[in-house]
Coordinates of C-alpha atoms and ligand atoms in Angstrom, one line a residue:
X1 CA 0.0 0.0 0.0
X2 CA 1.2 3.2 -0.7
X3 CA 1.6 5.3 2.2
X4 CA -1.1 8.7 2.6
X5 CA 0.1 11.6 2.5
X6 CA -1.7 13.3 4.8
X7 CA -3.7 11.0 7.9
X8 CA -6.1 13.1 10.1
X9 CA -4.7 13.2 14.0
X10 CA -6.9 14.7 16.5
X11 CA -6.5 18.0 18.1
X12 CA -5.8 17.0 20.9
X13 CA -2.7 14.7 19.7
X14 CA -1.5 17.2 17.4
X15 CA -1.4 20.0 20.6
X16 CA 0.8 17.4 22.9
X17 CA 3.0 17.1 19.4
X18 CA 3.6 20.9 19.1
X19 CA 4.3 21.4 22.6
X20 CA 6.8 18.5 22.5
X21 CA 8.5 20.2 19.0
X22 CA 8.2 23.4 20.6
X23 CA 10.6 22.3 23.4
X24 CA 12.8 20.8 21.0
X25 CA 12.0 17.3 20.7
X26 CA 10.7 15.0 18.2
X27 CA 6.9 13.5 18.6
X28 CA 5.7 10.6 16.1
X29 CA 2.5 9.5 16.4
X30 CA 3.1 5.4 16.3
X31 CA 1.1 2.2 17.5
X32 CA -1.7 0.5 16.9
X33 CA -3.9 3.9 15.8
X34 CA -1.6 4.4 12.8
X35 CA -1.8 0.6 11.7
X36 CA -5.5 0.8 12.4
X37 CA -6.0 4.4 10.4
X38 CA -4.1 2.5 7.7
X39 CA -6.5 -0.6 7.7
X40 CA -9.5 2.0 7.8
X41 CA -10.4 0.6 11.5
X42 CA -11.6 3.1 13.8
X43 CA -8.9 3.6 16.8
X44 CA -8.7 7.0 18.8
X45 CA -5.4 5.8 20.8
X46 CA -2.5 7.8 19.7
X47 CA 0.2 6.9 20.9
X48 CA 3.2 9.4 21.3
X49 CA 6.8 8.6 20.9
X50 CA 9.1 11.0 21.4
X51 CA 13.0 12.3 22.3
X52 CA 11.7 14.0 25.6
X53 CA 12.5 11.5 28.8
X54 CA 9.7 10.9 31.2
X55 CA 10.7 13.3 33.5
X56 CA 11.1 16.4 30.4
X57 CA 7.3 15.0 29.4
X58 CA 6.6 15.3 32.9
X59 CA 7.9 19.3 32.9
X60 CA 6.2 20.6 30.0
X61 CA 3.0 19.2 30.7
X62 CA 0.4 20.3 33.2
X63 CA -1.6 17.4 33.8
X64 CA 0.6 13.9 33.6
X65 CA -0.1 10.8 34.7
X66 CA 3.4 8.3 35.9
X67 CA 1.5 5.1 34.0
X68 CA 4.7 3.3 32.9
X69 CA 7.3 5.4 33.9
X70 CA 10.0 2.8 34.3
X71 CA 9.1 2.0 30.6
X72 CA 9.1 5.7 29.2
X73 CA 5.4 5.5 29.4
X74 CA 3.6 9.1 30.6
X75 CA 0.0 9.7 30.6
X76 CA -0.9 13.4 29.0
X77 CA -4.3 14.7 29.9
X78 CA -5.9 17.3 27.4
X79 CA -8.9 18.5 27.7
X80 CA -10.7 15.2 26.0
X81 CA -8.6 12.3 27.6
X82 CA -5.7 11.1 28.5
X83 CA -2.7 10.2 26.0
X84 CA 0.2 8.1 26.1
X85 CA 3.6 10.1 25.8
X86 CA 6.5 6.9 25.3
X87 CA 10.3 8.0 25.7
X88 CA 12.3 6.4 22.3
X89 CA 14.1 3.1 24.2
X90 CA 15.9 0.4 23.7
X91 CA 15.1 -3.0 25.8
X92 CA 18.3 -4.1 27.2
X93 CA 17.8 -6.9 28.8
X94 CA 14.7 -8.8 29.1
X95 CA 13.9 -12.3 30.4
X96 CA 10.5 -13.1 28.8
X97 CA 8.3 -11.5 31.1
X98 CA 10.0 -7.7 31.6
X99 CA 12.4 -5.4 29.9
X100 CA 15.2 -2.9 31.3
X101 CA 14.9 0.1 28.9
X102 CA 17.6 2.6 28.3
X103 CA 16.5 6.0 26.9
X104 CA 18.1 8.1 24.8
X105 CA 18.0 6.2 21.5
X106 CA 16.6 7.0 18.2
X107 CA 13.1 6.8 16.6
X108 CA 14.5 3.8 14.2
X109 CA 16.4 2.1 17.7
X110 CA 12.4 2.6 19.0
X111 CA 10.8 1.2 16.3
X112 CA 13.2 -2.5 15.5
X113 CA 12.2 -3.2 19.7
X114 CA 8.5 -3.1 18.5
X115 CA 6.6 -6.5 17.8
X116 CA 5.4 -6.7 14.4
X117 CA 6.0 -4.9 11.5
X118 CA 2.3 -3.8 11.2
X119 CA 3.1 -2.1 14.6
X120 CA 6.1 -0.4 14.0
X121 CA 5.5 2.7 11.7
X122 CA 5.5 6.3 12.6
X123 CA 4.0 9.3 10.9
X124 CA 5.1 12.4 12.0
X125 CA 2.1 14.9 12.7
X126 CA 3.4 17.9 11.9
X127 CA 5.5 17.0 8.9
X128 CA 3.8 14.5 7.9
X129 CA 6.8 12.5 7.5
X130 CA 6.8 8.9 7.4
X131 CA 8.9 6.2 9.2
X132 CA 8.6 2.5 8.1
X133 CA 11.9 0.8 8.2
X134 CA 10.5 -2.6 8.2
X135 CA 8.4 -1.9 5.5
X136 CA 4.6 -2.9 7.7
X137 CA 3.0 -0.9 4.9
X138 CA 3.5 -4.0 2.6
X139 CA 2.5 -6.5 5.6
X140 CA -0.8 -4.4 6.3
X141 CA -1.3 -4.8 2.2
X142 CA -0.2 -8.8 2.3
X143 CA -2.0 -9.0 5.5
X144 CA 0.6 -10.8 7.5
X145 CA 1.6 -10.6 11.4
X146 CA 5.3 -10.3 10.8
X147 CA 7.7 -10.2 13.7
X148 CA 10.3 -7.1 13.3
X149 CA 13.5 -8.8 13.1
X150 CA 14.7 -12.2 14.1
X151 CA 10.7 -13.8 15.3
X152 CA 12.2 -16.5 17.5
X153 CA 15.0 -13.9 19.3
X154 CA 11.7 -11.3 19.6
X155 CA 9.3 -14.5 21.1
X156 CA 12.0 -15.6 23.8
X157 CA 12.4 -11.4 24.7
X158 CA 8.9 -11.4 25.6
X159 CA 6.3 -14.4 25.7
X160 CA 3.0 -12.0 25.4
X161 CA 3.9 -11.4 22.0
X162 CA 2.8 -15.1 21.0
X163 CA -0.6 -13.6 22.0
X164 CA -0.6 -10.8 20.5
X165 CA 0.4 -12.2 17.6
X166 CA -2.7 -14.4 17.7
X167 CA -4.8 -11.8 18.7
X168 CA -4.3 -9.5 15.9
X169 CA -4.1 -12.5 13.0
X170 CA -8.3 -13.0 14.3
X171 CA -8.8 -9.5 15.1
X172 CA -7.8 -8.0 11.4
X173 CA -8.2 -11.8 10.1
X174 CA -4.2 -11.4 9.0
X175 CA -2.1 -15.0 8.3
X176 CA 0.8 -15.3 10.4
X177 CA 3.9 -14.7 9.0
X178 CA 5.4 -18.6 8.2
X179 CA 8.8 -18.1 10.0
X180 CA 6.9 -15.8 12.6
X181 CA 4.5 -19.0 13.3
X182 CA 7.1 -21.6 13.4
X183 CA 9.2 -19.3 16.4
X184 CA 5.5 -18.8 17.9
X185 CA 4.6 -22.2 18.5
X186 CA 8.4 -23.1 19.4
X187 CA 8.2 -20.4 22.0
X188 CA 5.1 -21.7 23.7
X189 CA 7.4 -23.5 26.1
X190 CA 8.7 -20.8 27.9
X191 CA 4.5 -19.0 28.1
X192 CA 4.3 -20.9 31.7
X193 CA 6.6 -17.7 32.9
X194 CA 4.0 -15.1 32.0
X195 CA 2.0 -13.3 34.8
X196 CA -2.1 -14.7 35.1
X197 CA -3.2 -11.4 34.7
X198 CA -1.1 -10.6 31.7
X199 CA -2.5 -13.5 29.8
X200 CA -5.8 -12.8 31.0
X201 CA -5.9 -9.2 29.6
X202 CA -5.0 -11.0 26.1
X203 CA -7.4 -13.3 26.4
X204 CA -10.1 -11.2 27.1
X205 CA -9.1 -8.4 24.7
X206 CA -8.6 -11.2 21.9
X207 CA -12.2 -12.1 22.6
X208 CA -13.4 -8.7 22.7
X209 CA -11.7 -7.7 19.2
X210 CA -11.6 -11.1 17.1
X211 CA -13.3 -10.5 13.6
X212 CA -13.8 -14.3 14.0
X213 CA -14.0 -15.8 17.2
X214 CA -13.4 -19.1 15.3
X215 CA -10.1 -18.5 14.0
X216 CA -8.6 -16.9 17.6
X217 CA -10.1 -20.5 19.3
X218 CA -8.1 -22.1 16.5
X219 CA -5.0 -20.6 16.7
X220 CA -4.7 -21.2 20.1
X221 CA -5.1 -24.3 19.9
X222 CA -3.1 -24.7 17.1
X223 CA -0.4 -22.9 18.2
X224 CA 0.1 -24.9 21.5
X225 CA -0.9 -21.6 23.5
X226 CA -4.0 -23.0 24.7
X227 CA -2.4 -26.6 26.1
X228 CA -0.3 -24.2 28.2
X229 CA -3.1 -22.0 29.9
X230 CA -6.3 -23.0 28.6
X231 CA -6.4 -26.5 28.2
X232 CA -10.0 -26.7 28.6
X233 CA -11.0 -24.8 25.5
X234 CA -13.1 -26.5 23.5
X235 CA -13.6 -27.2 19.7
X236 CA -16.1 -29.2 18.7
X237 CA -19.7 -29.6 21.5
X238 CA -19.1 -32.0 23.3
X239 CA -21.8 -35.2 24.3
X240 CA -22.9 -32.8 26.9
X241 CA -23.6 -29.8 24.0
X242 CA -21.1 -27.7 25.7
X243 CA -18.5 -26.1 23.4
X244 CA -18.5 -25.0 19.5
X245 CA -20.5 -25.7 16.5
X246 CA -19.9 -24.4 13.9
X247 CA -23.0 -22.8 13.4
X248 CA -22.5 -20.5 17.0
X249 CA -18.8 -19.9 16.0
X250 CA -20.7 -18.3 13.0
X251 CA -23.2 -16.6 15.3
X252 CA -20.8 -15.4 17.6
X253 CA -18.3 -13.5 14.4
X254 CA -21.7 -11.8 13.3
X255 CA -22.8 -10.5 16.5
X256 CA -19.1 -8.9 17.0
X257 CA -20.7 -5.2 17.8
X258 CA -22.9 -6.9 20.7
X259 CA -21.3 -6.1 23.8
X260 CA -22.7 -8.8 25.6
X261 CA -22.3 -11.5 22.9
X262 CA -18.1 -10.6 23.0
X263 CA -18.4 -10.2 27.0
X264 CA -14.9 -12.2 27.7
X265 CA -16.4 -14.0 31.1
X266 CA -19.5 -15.0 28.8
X267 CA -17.6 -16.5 26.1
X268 CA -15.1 -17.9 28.7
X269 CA -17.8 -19.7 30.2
X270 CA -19.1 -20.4 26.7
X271 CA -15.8 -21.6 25.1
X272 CA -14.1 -23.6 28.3
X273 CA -14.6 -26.5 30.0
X274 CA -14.5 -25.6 33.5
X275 CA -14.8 -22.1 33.6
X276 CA -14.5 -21.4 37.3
X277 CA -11.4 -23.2 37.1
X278 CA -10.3 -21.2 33.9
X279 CA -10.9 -17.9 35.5
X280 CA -9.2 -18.7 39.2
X281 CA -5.9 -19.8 36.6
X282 CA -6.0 -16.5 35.3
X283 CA -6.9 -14.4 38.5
X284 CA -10.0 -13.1 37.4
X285 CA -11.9 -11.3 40.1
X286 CA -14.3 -12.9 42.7
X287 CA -17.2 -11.8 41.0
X288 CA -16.3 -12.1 37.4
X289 CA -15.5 -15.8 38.6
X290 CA -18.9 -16.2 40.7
X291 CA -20.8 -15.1 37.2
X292 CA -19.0 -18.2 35.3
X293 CA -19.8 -20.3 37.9
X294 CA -23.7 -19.2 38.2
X295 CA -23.9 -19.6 34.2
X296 CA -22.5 -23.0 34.9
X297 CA -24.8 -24.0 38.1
X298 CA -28.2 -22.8 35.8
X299 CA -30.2 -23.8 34.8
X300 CA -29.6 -22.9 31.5
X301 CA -33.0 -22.1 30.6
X302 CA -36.7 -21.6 32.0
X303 CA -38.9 -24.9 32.2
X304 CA -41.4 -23.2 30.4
X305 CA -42.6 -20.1 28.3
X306 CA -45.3 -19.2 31.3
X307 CA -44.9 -16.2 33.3
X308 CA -44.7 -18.4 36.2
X309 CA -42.1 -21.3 34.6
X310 CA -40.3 -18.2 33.4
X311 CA -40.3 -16.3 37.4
X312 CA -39.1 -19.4 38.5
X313 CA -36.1 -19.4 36.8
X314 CA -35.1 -16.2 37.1
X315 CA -36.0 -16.2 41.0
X316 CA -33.5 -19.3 40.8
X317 CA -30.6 -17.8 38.3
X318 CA -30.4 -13.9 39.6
X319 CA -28.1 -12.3 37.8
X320 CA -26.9 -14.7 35.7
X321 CA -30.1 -14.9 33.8
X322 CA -29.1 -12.5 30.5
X323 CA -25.7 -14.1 30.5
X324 CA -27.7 -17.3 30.1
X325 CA -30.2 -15.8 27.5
X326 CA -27.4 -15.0 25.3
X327 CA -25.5 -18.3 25.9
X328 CA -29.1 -20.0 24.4
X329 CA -29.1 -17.6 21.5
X330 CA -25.1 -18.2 20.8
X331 CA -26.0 -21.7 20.8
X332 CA -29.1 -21.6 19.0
X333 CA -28.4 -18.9 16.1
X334 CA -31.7 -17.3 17.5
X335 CA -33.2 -14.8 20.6
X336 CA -34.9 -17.1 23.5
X337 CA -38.4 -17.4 23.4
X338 CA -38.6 -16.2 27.0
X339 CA -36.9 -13.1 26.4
X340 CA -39.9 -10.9 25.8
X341 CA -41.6 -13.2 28.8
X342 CA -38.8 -12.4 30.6
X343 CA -39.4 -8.5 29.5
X344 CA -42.7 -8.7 31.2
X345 CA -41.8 -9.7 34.5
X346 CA -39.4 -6.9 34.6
X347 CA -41.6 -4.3 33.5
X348 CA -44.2 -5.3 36.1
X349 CA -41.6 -5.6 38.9
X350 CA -42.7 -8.9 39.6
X351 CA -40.6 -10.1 42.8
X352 CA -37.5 -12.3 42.4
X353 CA -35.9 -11.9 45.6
X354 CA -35.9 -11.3 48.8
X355 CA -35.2 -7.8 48.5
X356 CA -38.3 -7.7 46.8
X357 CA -40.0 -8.9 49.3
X358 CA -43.0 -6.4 50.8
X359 CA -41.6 -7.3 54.5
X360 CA -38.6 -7.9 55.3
X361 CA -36.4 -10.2 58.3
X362 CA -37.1 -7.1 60.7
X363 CA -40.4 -7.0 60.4
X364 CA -40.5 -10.9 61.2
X365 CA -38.9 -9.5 64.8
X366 CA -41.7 -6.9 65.4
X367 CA -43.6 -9.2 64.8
X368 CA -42.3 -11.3 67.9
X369 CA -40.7 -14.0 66.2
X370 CA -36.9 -15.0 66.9
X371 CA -34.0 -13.7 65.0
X372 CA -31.8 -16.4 63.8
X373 CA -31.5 -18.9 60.9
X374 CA -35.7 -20.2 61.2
X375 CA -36.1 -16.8 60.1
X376 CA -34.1 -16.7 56.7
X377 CA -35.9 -20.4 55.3
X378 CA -39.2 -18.5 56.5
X379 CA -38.5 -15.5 54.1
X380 CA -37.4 -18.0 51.6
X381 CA -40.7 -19.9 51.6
X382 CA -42.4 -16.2 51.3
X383 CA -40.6 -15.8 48.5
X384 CA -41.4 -19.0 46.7
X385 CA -45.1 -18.0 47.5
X386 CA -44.7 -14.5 45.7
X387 CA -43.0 -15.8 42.6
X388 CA -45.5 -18.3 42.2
X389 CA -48.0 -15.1 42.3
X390 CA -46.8 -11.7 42.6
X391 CA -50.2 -11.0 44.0
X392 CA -49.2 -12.3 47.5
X393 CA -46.5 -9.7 48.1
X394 CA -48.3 -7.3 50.6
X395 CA -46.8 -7.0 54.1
X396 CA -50.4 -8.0 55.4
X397 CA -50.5 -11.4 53.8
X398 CA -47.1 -12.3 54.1
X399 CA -47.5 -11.4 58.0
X400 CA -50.4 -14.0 58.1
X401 CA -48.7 -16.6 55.9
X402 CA -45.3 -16.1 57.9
X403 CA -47.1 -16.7 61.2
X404 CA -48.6 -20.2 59.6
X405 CA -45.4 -21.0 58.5
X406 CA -43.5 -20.0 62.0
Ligands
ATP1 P1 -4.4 -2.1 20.3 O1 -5.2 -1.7 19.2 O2 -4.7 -3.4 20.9 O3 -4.1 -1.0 21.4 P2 -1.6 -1.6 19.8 O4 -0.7 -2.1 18.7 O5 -1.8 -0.2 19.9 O6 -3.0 -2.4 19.6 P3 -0.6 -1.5 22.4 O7 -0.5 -2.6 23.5 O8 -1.5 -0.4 22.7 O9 -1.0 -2.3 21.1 O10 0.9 -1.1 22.2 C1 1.2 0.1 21.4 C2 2.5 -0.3 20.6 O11 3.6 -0.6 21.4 C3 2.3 -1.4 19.6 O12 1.7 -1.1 18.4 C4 3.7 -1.9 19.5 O13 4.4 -1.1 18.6 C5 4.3 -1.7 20.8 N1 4.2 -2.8 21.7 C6 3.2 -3.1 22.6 N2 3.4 -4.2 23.3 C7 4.5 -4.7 22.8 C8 5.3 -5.9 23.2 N3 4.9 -6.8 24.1 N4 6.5 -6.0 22.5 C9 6.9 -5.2 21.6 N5 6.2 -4.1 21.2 C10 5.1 -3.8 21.8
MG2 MG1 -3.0 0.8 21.6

């Protein structure tokens, strides 16, 4: 592809670029928002690199933000959002996991410690200069993930870039670079030493970005990256109808603008065997792991299209129910026929739990009975009776029925 000569950079970016030039330093706009403007994809995060050290960005801006200081990174706030301001380096040393940066090298010495060519061209945004030593204008026009210089050297730097690479081959459907491939899947051995939460941000924002959900599963698989963290990721349903067809691998690409139908803990507990024990691997947090595991407990769908079959389940699956609406629909290729049902109870503020309950525990008290543990399995059976019908939730009749059931 020939390169444009002009890309539009927002205000905001080009003020942080002047005010770096001003001072006497050079600012390239570089990153994923360059390769993306390129491949006509939306992306508003321009990234800064630039001949000012952290603690020069630090002095000419107001409003900065220490984000990855250590790394050269420095967070600029304008007066739409924050940017990253990155210090040209050089990665020393680095054992897989981390890198010791030095400062004080060129834009080009910046650019070769980059990932992939696609990632590794600057525009300047003043001059309108380009910058593209390892020519990822003709990768973004092959659509290849290439790794910038020698792929197995670059892998055993820094293991994340195995995922990476994934991630961006589904997210921009891109082949992998042959030779880049071959040091991938050799490197996979040494992806035990990366952080949980590390891989877990991948993960999740390769679910969140995949054009085709299909070909990430695939190459993780494929690549040996999934028997090393998520062994339990699933190809093909299995006798139990868990897992992929193709049919909701289909489902899931078209739906790629439904923020719910990408949700990473959804698809997780979609795509896994095991997703509670997925999610504790990669140190998800208590509640994103208690969400896969009500998903999992169920049941996965209402008994029946009544009101009542309906208030039942959802009495029974709290929040979990819409994650378990869409899970149907992934599975199915269509919406849930208790979905509008489902609507209904809502929009009459039919109860569902206890909190919903016209009397509550207290109440019970005034009422003279004793506090302790009869008292919850008494409000439990009130609920039960109000789900059943709504119409029973008064404080008067539960009173009278509480009394029975004391
Ligand atoms: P995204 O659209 O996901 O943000 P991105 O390419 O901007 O994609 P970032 O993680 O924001 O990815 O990183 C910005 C740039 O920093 C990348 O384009 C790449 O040049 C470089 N980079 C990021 N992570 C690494 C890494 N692990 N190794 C080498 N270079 C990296
Ligand atoms: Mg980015």
């Amino acid at each position: 592809m020939s390169l444009p000569a002009f890309i539009l950079i927002p205000d905001d970016v080009l003020e942080i670029a002047r005010m770096l030039e001003g001072a006497g330093f050079e600012a390239w706009c570089v990153g994923g928002a360059i390769r993306d403007t390129l491949l006509g994809e939306p992306n508003s995060d321009f990234d800064i690199a630039t001949s000012a050290t952290p603690d020069q960005v630090k002095g000419l801006f107001k409003h900065t933000v220490p984000v990855g200081e250590a790394f050269g990174t420095i967070a600029v706030r304008t007066q739409r959002r924050y940017h990253e301001v990155t210090t040209f380096r050089l990665d020393l040393s680095t054992d897989g996991r981390r890198a010791v940066v030095a400062f004080g090298v060129s834009l080009e010495e910046d650019l070769a410690r980059r990932d992939f060519t696609i990632n590794s061209l600057a525009y300047h945004p003043l001059t309108h200069e380009w910058r593209d030593p390892f020519n990822g204008r003709n990768d973004l026009e092959l659509r290849v993930v290439r790794a910038v210089g020698d792929p197995t050297l670059r892998f055993r730097e820094d293991y994340l870039r195995i995922l990476r690479a994934l991630r961006f081959s589904a997210r921009f459907e891109f082949a992998i670079e042959p030779q880049t491939w071959a040091a991938a899947v050799l490197a996979t051995d040494g992806l035990p030493t990366l952080s949980a939460e590390r891989v877990r941000e991948e993960w999740f924002k390769s679910l969140r970005t995949a054009r085709s959900v299909a070909r990430l599963v695939k190459l993780w698989q494929d690549s040996g990256v999934a028997a090393r963290w998520l062994p339990e990721l699933m190809v093909q349903t299995d006798e139990q109808g868990r897992g992929l067809s193709a049919a909701m691998l289909a489902g899931l690409d078209a739906r790629r603008g439904v923020p719910l139908a990408r949700d990473p803990i959804l698809l997780t507990a979609l795509l896994c065997r095991e997703p509670v024990i997925v999610l504790g691997r990669l140190k998800s947090s208590r509640a994103e792991i208690a969400r896969a595991a009500a998903v999992v407990t169920g049941p996965a769908e209402p008994a029946g299209l009544t009101p009542l079959d309906v208030r039942r389940w959802l009495a029974a699956v709290g929040d979990a129910a819409d994650d378990l609406s869409m899970i149907w629909q992934l599975r199915h290729g269509i919406s849930p026929a208790w979905v509008p049902v489902v609507r209904g109870v809502r929009e009459r503020g039919e109860p569902l739990n206890r909190k919903a309950l016209a009397l509550t525990g207290d109440d019970l008290v005034a009422a003279g009975m004793p506090p302790g543990p009869a008292l919850g399995s008494i409000l439990d059976q009130l609920l039960a009776l109000v789900v059943d019908d709504p119409e029973l939730n008064s404080r008067e009749i539960l009173l009278a029925r509480a009394e029975r059931l004391a």
